[in-house]
PDB file of C-alpha atoms in Angstrom:
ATOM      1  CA  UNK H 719       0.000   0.000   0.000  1.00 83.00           C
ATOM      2  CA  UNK H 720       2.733   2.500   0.887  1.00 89.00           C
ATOM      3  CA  UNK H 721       4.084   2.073  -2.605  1.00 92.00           C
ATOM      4  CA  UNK H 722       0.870   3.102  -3.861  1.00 92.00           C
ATOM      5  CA  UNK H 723       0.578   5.913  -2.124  1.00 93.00           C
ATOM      6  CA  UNK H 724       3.992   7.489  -2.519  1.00 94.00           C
ATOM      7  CA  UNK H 725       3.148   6.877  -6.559  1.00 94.00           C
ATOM      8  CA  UNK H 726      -0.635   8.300  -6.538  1.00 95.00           C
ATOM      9  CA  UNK H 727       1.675  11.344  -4.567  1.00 95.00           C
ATOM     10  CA  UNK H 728       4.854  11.727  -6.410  1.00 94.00           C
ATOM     11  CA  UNK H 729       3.958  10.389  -9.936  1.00 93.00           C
ATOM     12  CA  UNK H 730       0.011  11.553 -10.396  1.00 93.00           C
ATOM     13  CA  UNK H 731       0.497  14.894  -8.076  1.00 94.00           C
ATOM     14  CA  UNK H 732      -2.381  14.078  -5.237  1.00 95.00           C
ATOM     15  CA  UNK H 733      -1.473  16.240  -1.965  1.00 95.00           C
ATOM     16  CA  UNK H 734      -1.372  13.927   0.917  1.00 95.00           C
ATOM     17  CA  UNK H 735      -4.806  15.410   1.721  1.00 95.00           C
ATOM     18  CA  UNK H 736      -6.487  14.138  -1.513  1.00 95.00           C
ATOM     19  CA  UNK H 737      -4.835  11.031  -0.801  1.00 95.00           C
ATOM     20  CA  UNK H 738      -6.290  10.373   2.567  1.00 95.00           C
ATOM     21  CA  UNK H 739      -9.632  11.484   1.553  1.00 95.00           C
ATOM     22  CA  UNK H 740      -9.946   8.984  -1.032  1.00 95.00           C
ATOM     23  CA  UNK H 741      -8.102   5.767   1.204  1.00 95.00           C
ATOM     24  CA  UNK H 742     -10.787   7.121   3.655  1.00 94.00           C
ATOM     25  CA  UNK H 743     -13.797   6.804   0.636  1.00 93.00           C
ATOM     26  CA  UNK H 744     -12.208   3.523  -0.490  1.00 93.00           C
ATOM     27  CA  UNK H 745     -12.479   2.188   2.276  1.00 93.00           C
ATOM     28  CA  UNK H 746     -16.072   3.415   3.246  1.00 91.00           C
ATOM     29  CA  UNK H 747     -17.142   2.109  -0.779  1.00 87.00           C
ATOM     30  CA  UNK H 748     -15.550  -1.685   0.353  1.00 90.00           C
ATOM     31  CA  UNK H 749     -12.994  -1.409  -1.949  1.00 89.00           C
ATOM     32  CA  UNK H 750      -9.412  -0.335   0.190  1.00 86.00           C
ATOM     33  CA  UNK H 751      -7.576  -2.738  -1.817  1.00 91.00           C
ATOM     34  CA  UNK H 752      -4.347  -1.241  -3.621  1.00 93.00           C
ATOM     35  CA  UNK H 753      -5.463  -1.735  -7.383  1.00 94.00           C
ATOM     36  CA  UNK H 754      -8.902   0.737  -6.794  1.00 93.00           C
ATOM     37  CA  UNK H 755      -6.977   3.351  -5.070  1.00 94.00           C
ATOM     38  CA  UNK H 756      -4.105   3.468  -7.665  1.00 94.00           C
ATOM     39  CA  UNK H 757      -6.646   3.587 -10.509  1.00 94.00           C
ATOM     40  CA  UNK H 758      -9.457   5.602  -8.469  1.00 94.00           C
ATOM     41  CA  UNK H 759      -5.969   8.092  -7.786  1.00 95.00           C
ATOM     42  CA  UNK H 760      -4.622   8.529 -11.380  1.00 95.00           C
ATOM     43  CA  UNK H 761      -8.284   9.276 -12.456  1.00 95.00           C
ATOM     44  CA  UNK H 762      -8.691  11.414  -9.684  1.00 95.00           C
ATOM     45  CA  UNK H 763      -5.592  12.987 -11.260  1.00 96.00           C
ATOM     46  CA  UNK H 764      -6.545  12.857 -14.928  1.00 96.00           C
ATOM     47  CA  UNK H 765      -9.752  14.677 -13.722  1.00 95.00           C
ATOM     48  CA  UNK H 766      -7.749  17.822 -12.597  1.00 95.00           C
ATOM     49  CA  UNK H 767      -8.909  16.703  -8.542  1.00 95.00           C
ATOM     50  CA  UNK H 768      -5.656  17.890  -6.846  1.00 95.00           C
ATOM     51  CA  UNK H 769      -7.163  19.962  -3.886  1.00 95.00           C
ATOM     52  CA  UNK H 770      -8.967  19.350  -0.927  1.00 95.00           C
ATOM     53  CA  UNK H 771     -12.440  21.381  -2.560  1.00 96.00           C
ATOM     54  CA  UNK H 772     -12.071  19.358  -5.792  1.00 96.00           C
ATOM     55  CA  UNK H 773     -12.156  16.088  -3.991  1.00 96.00           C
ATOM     56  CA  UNK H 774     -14.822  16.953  -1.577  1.00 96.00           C
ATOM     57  CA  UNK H 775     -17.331  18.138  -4.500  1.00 95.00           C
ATOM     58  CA  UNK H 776     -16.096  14.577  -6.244  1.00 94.00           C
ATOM     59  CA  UNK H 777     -16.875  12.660  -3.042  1.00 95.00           C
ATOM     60  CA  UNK H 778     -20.365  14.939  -3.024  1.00 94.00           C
ATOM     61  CA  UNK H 779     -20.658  13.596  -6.583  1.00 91.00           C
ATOM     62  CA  UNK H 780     -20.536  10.099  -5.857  1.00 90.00           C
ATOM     63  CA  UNK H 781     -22.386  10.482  -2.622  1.00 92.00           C
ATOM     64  CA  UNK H 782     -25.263  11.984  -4.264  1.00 93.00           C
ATOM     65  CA  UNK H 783     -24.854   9.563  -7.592  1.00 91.00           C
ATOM     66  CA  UNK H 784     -25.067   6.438  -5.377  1.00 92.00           C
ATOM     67  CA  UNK H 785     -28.167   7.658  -3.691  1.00 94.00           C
ATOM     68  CA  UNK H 786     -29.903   8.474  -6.820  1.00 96.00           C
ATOM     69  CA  UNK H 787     -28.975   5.265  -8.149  1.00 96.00           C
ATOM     70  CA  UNK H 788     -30.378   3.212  -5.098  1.00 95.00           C
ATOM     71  CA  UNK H 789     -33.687   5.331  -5.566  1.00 96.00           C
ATOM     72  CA  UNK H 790     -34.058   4.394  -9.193  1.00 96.00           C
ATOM     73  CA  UNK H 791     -33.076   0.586  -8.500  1.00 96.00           C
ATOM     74  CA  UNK H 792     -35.914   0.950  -5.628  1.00 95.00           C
ATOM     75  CA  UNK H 793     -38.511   2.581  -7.555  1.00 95.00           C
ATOM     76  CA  UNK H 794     -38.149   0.378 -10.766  1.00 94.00           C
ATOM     77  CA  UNK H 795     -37.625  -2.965  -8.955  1.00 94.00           C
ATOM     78  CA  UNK H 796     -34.135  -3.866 -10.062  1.00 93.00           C
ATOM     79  CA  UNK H 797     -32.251  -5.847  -7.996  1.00 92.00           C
ATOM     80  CA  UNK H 798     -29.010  -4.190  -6.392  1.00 90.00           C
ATOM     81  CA  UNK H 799     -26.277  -3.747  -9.006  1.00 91.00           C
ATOM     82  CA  UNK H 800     -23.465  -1.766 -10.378  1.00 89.00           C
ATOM     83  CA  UNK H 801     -25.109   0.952 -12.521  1.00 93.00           C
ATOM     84  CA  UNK H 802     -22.909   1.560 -16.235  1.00 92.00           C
ATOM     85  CA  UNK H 803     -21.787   4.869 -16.423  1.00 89.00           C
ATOM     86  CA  UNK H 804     -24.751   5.914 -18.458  1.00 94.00           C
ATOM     87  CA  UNK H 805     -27.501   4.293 -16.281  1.00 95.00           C
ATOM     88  CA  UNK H 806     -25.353   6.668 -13.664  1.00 93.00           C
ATOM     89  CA  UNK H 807     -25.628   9.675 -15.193  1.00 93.00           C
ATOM     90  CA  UNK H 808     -28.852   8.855 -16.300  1.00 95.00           C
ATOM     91  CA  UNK H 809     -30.254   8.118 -12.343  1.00 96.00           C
ATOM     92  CA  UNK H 810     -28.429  11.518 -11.274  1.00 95.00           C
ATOM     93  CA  UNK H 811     -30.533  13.546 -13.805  1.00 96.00           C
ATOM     94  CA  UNK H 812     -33.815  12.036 -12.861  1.00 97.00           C
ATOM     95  CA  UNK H 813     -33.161  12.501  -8.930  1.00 96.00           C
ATOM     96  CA  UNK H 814     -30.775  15.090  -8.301  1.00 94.00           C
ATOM     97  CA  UNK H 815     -31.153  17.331 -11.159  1.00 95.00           C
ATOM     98  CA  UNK H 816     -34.960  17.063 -12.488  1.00 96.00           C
ATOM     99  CA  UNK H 817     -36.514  15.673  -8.964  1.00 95.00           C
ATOM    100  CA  UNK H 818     -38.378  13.040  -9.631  1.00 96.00           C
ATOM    101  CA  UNK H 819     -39.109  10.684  -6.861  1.00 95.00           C
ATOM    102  CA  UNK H 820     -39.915   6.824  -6.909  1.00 95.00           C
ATOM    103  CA  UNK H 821     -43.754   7.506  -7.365  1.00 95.00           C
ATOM    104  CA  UNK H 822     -42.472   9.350 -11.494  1.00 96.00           C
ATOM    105  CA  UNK H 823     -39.574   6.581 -11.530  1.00 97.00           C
ATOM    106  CA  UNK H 824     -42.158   4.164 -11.336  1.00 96.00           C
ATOM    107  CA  UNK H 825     -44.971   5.383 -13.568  1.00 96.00           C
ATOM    108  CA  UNK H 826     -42.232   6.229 -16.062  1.00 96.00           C
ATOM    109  CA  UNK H 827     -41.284   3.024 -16.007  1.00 96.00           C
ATOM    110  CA  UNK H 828     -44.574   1.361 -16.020  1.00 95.00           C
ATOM    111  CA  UNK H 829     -45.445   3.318 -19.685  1.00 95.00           C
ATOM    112  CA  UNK H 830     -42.086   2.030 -20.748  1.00 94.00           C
ATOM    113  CA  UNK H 831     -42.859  -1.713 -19.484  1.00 94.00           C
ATOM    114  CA  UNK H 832     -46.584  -1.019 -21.484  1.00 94.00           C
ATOM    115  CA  UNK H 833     -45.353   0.374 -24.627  1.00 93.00           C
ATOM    116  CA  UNK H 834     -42.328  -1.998 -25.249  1.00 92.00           C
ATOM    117  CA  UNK H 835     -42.585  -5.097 -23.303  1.00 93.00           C
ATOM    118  CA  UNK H 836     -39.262  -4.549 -21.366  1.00 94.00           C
ATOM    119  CA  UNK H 837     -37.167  -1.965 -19.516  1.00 93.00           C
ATOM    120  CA  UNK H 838     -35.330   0.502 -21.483  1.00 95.00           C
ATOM    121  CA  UNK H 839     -33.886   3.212 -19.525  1.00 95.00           C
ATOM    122  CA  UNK H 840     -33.477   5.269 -22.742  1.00 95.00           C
ATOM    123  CA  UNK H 841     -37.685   4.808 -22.943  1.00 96.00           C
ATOM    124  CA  UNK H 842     -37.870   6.040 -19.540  1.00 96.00           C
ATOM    125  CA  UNK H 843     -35.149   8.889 -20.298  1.00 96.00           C
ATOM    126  CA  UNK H 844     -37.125  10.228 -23.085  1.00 96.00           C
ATOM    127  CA  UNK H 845     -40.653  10.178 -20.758  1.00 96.00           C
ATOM    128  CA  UNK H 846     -39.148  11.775 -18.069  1.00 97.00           C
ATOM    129  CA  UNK H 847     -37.421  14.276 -20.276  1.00 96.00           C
ATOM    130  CA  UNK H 848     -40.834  15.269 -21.505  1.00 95.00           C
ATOM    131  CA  UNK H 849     -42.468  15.816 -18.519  1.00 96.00           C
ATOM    132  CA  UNK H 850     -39.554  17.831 -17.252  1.00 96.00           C
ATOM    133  CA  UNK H 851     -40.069  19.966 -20.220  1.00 95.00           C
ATOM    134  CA  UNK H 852     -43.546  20.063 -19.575  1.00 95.00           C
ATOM    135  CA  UNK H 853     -43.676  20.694 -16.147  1.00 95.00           C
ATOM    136  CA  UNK H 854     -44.708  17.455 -15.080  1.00 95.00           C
ATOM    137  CA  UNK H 855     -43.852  16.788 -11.600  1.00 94.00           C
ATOM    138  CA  UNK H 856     -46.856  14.799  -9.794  1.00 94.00           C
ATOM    139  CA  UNK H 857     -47.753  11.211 -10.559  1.00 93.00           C
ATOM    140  CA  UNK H 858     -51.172  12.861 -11.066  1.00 94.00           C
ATOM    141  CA  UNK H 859     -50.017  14.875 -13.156  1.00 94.00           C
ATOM    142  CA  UNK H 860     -49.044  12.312 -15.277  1.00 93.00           C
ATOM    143  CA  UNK H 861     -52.262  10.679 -14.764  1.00 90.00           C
ATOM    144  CA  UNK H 862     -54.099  13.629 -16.423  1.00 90.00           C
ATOM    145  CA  UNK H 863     -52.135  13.846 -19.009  1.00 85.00           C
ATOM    146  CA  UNK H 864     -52.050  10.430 -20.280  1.00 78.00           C
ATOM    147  CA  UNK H 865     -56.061  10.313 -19.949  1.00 76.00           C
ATOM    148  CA  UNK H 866     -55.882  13.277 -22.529  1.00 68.00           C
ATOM    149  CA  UNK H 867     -56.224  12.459 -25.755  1.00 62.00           C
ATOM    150  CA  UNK H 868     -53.049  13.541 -28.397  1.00 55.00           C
ATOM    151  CA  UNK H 869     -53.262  17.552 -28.994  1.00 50.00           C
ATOM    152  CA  UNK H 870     -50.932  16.932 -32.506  1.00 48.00           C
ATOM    153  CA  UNK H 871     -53.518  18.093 -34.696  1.00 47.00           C
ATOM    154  CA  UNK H 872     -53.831  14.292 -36.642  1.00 45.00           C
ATOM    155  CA  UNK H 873     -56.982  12.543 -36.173  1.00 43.00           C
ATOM    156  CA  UNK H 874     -57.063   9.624 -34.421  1.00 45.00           C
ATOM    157  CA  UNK H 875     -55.536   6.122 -36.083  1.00 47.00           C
ATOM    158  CA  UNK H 876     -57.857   4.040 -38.153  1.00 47.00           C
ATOM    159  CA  UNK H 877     -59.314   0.581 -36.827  1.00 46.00           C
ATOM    160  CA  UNK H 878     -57.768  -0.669 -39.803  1.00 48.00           C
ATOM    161  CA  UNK H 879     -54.361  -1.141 -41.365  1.00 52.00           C
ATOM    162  CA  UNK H 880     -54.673  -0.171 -44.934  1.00 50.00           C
ATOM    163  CA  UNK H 881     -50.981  -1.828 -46.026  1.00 54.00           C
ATOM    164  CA  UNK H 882     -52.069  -5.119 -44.817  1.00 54.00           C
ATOM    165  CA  UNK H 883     -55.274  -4.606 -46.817  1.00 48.00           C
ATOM    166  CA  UNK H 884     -53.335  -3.926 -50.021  1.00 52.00           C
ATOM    167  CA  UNK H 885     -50.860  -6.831 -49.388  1.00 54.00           C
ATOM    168  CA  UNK H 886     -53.544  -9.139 -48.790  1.00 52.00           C
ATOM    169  CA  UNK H 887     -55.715  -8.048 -51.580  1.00 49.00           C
ATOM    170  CA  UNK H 888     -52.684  -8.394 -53.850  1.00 52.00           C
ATOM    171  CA  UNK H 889     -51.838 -12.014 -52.667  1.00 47.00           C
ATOM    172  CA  UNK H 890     -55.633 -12.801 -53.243  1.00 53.00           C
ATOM    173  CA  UNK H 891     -55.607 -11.212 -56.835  1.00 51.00           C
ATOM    174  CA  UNK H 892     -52.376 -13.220 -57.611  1.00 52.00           C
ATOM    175  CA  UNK H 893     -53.455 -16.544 -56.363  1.00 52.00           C
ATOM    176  CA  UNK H 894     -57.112 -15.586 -57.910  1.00 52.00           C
ATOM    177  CA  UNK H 895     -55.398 -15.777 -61.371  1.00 48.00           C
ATOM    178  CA  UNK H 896     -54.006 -19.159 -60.355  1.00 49.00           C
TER     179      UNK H 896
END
Protein backbone atom coordinates (compact mmCIF):
# COMPACT_ATOMS: atom_id res chain seq x y z
CA UNK A 1 0.00 0.00 0.00
CA UNK A 2 2.73 2.50 0.89
CA UNK A 3 4.08 2.07 -2.60
CA UNK A 4 0.87 3.10 -3.86
CA UNK A 5 0.58 5.91 -2.12
CA UNK A 6 3.99 7.49 -2.52
CA UNK A 7 3.15 6.88 -6.56
CA UNK A 8 -0.63 8.30 -6.54
CA UNK A 9 1.67 11.34 -4.57
CA UNK A 10 4.85 11.73 -6.41
CA UNK A 11 3.96 10.39 -9.94
CA UNK A 12 0.01 11.55 -10.40
CA UNK A 13 0.50 14.89 -8.08
CA UNK A 14 -2.38 14.08 -5.24
CA UNK A 15 -1.47 16.24 -1.96
CA UNK A 16 -1.37 13.93 0.92
CA UNK A 17 -4.81 15.41 1.72
CA UNK A 18 -6.49 14.14 -1.51
CA UNK A 19 -4.83 11.03 -0.80
CA UNK A 20 -6.29 10.37 2.57
CA UNK A 21 -9.63 11.48 1.55
CA UNK A 22 -9.95 8.98 -1.03
CA UNK A 23 -8.10 5.77 1.20
CA UNK A 24 -10.79 7.12 3.65
CA UNK A 25 -13.80 6.80 0.64
CA UNK A 26 -12.21 3.52 -0.49
CA UNK A 27 -12.48 2.19 2.28
CA UNK A 28 -16.07 3.42 3.25
CA UNK A 29 -17.14 2.11 -0.78
CA UNK A 30 -15.55 -1.68 0.35
CA UNK A 31 -12.99 -1.41 -1.95
CA UNK A 32 -9.41 -0.33 0.19
CA UNK A 33 -7.58 -2.74 -1.82
CA UNK A 34 -4.35 -1.24 -3.62
CA UNK A 35 -5.46 -1.74 -7.38
CA UNK A 36 -8.90 0.74 -6.79
CA UNK A 37 -6.98 3.35 -5.07
CA UNK A 38 -4.10 3.47 -7.66
CA UNK A 39 -6.65 3.59 -10.51
CA UNK A 40 -9.46 5.60 -8.47
CA UNK A 41 -5.97 8.09 -7.79
CA UNK A 42 -4.62 8.53 -11.38
CA UNK A 43 -8.28 9.28 -12.46
CA UNK A 44 -8.69 11.41 -9.68
CA UNK A 45 -5.59 12.99 -11.26
CA UNK A 46 -6.54 12.86 -14.93
CA UNK A 47 -9.75 14.68 -13.72
CA UNK A 48 -7.75 17.82 -12.60
CA UNK A 49 -8.91 16.70 -8.54
CA UNK A 50 -5.66 17.89 -6.85
CA UNK A 51 -7.16 19.96 -3.89
CA UNK A 52 -8.97 19.35 -0.93
CA UNK A 53 -12.44 21.38 -2.56
CA UNK A 54 -12.07 19.36 -5.79
CA UNK A 55 -12.16 16.09 -3.99
CA UNK A 56 -14.82 16.95 -1.58
CA UNK A 57 -17.33 18.14 -4.50
CA UNK A 58 -16.10 14.58 -6.24
CA UNK A 59 -16.87 12.66 -3.04
CA UNK A 60 -20.37 14.94 -3.02
CA UNK A 61 -20.66 13.60 -6.58
CA UNK A 62 -20.54 10.10 -5.86
CA UNK A 63 -22.39 10.48 -2.62
CA UNK A 64 -25.26 11.98 -4.26
CA UNK A 65 -24.85 9.56 -7.59
CA UNK A 66 -25.07 6.44 -5.38
CA UNK A 67 -28.17 7.66 -3.69
CA UNK A 68 -29.90 8.47 -6.82
CA UNK A 69 -28.98 5.27 -8.15
CA UNK A 70 -30.38 3.21 -5.10
CA UNK A 71 -33.69 5.33 -5.57
CA UNK A 72 -34.06 4.39 -9.19
CA UNK A 73 -33.08 0.59 -8.50
CA UNK A 74 -35.91 0.95 -5.63
CA UNK A 75 -38.51 2.58 -7.56
CA UNK A 76 -38.15 0.38 -10.77
CA UNK A 77 -37.62 -2.96 -8.96
CA UNK A 78 -34.13 -3.87 -10.06
CA UNK A 79 -32.25 -5.85 -8.00
CA UNK A 80 -29.01 -4.19 -6.39
CA UNK A 81 -26.28 -3.75 -9.01
CA UNK A 82 -23.46 -1.77 -10.38
CA UNK A 83 -25.11 0.95 -12.52
CA UNK A 84 -22.91 1.56 -16.23
CA UNK A 85 -21.79 4.87 -16.42
CA UNK A 86 -24.75 5.91 -18.46
CA UNK A 87 -27.50 4.29 -16.28
CA UNK A 88 -25.35 6.67 -13.66
CA UNK A 89 -25.63 9.68 -15.19
CA UNK A 90 -28.85 8.86 -16.30
CA UNK A 91 -30.25 8.12 -12.34
CA UNK A 92 -28.43 11.52 -11.27
CA UNK A 93 -30.53 13.55 -13.81
CA UNK A 94 -33.82 12.04 -12.86
CA UNK A 95 -33.16 12.50 -8.93
CA UNK A 96 -30.77 15.09 -8.30
CA UNK A 97 -31.15 17.33 -11.16
CA UNK A 98 -34.96 17.06 -12.49
CA UNK A 99 -36.51 15.67 -8.96
CA UNK A 100 -38.38 13.04 -9.63
CA UNK A 101 -39.11 10.68 -6.86
CA UNK A 102 -39.92 6.82 -6.91
CA UNK A 103 -43.75 7.51 -7.36
CA UNK A 104 -42.47 9.35 -11.49
CA UNK A 105 -39.57 6.58 -11.53
CA UNK A 106 -42.16 4.16 -11.34
CA UNK A 107 -44.97 5.38 -13.57
CA UNK A 108 -42.23 6.23 -16.06
CA UNK A 109 -41.28 3.02 -16.01
CA UNK A 110 -44.57 1.36 -16.02
CA UNK A 111 -45.44 3.32 -19.68
CA UNK A 112 -42.09 2.03 -20.75
CA UNK A 113 -42.86 -1.71 -19.48
CA UNK A 114 -46.58 -1.02 -21.48
CA UNK A 115 -45.35 0.37 -24.63
CA UNK A 116 -42.33 -2.00 -25.25
CA UNK A 117 -42.58 -5.10 -23.30
CA UNK A 118 -39.26 -4.55 -21.37
CA UNK A 119 -37.17 -1.97 -19.52
CA UNK A 120 -35.33 0.50 -21.48
CA UNK A 121 -33.89 3.21 -19.52
CA UNK A 122 -33.48 5.27 -22.74
CA UNK A 123 -37.69 4.81 -22.94
CA UNK A 124 -37.87 6.04 -19.54
CA UNK A 125 -35.15 8.89 -20.30
CA UNK A 126 -37.12 10.23 -23.08
CA UNK A 127 -40.65 10.18 -20.76
CA UNK A 128 -39.15 11.78 -18.07
CA UNK A 129 -37.42 14.28 -20.28
CA UNK A 130 -40.83 15.27 -21.51
CA UNK A 131 -42.47 15.82 -18.52
CA UNK A 132 -39.55 17.83 -17.25
CA UNK A 133 -40.07 19.97 -20.22
CA UNK A 134 -43.55 20.06 -19.58
CA UNK A 135 -43.68 20.69 -16.15
CA UNK A 136 -44.71 17.45 -15.08
CA UNK A 137 -43.85 16.79 -11.60
CA UNK A 138 -46.86 14.80 -9.79
CA UNK A 139 -47.75 11.21 -10.56
CA UNK A 140 -51.17 12.86 -11.07
CA UNK A 141 -50.02 14.87 -13.16
CA UNK A 142 -49.04 12.31 -15.28
CA UNK A 143 -52.26 10.68 -14.76
CA UNK A 144 -54.10 13.63 -16.42
CA UNK A 145 -52.13 13.85 -19.01
CA UNK A 146 -52.05 10.43 -20.28
CA UNK A 147 -56.06 10.31 -19.95
CA UNK A 148 -55.88 13.28 -22.53
CA UNK A 149 -56.22 12.46 -25.75
CA UNK A 150 -53.05 13.54 -28.40
CA UNK A 151 -53.26 17.55 -28.99
CA UNK A 152 -50.93 16.93 -32.51
CA UNK A 153 -53.52 18.09 -34.70
CA UNK A 154 -53.83 14.29 -36.64
CA UNK A 155 -56.98 12.54 -36.17
CA UNK A 156 -57.06 9.62 -34.42
CA UNK A 157 -55.54 6.12 -36.08
CA UNK A 158 -57.86 4.04 -38.15
CA UNK A 159 -59.31 0.58 -36.83
CA UNK A 160 -57.77 -0.67 -39.80
CA UNK A 161 -54.36 -1.14 -41.37
CA UNK A 162 -54.67 -0.17 -44.93
CA UNK A 163 -50.98 -1.83 -46.03
CA UNK A 164 -52.07 -5.12 -44.82
CA UNK A 165 -55.27 -4.61 -46.82
CA UNK A 166 -53.34 -3.93 -50.02
CA UNK A 167 -50.86 -6.83 -49.39
CA UNK A 168 -53.54 -9.14 -48.79
CA UNK A 169 -55.71 -8.05 -51.58
CA UNK A 170 -52.68 -8.39 -53.85
CA UNK A 171 -51.84 -12.01 -52.67
CA UNK A 172 -55.63 -12.80 -53.24
CA UNK A 173 -55.61 -11.21 -56.83
CA UNK A 174 -52.38 -13.22 -57.61
CA UNK A 175 -53.45 -16.54 -56.36
CA UNK A 176 -57.11 -15.59 -57.91
CA UNK A 177 -55.40 -15.78 -61.37
CA UNK A 178 -54.01 -19.16 -60.35
Amino acid sequence: LSSTLLYIHDDCGLPTDVIVMLVQYAKEQGKDNTHYIESTGRAWAQEGILSHEAAEQKLRYLDESGKAWRTVERALGIAHRRPSQKEQEMAGRWVNTWHFDDGMLREAYDRCINATGKMSFAYINRILERWQREGIHTTEQARKESAKPASTGESAAPSYDIDAYEKMSQWELLHKEE
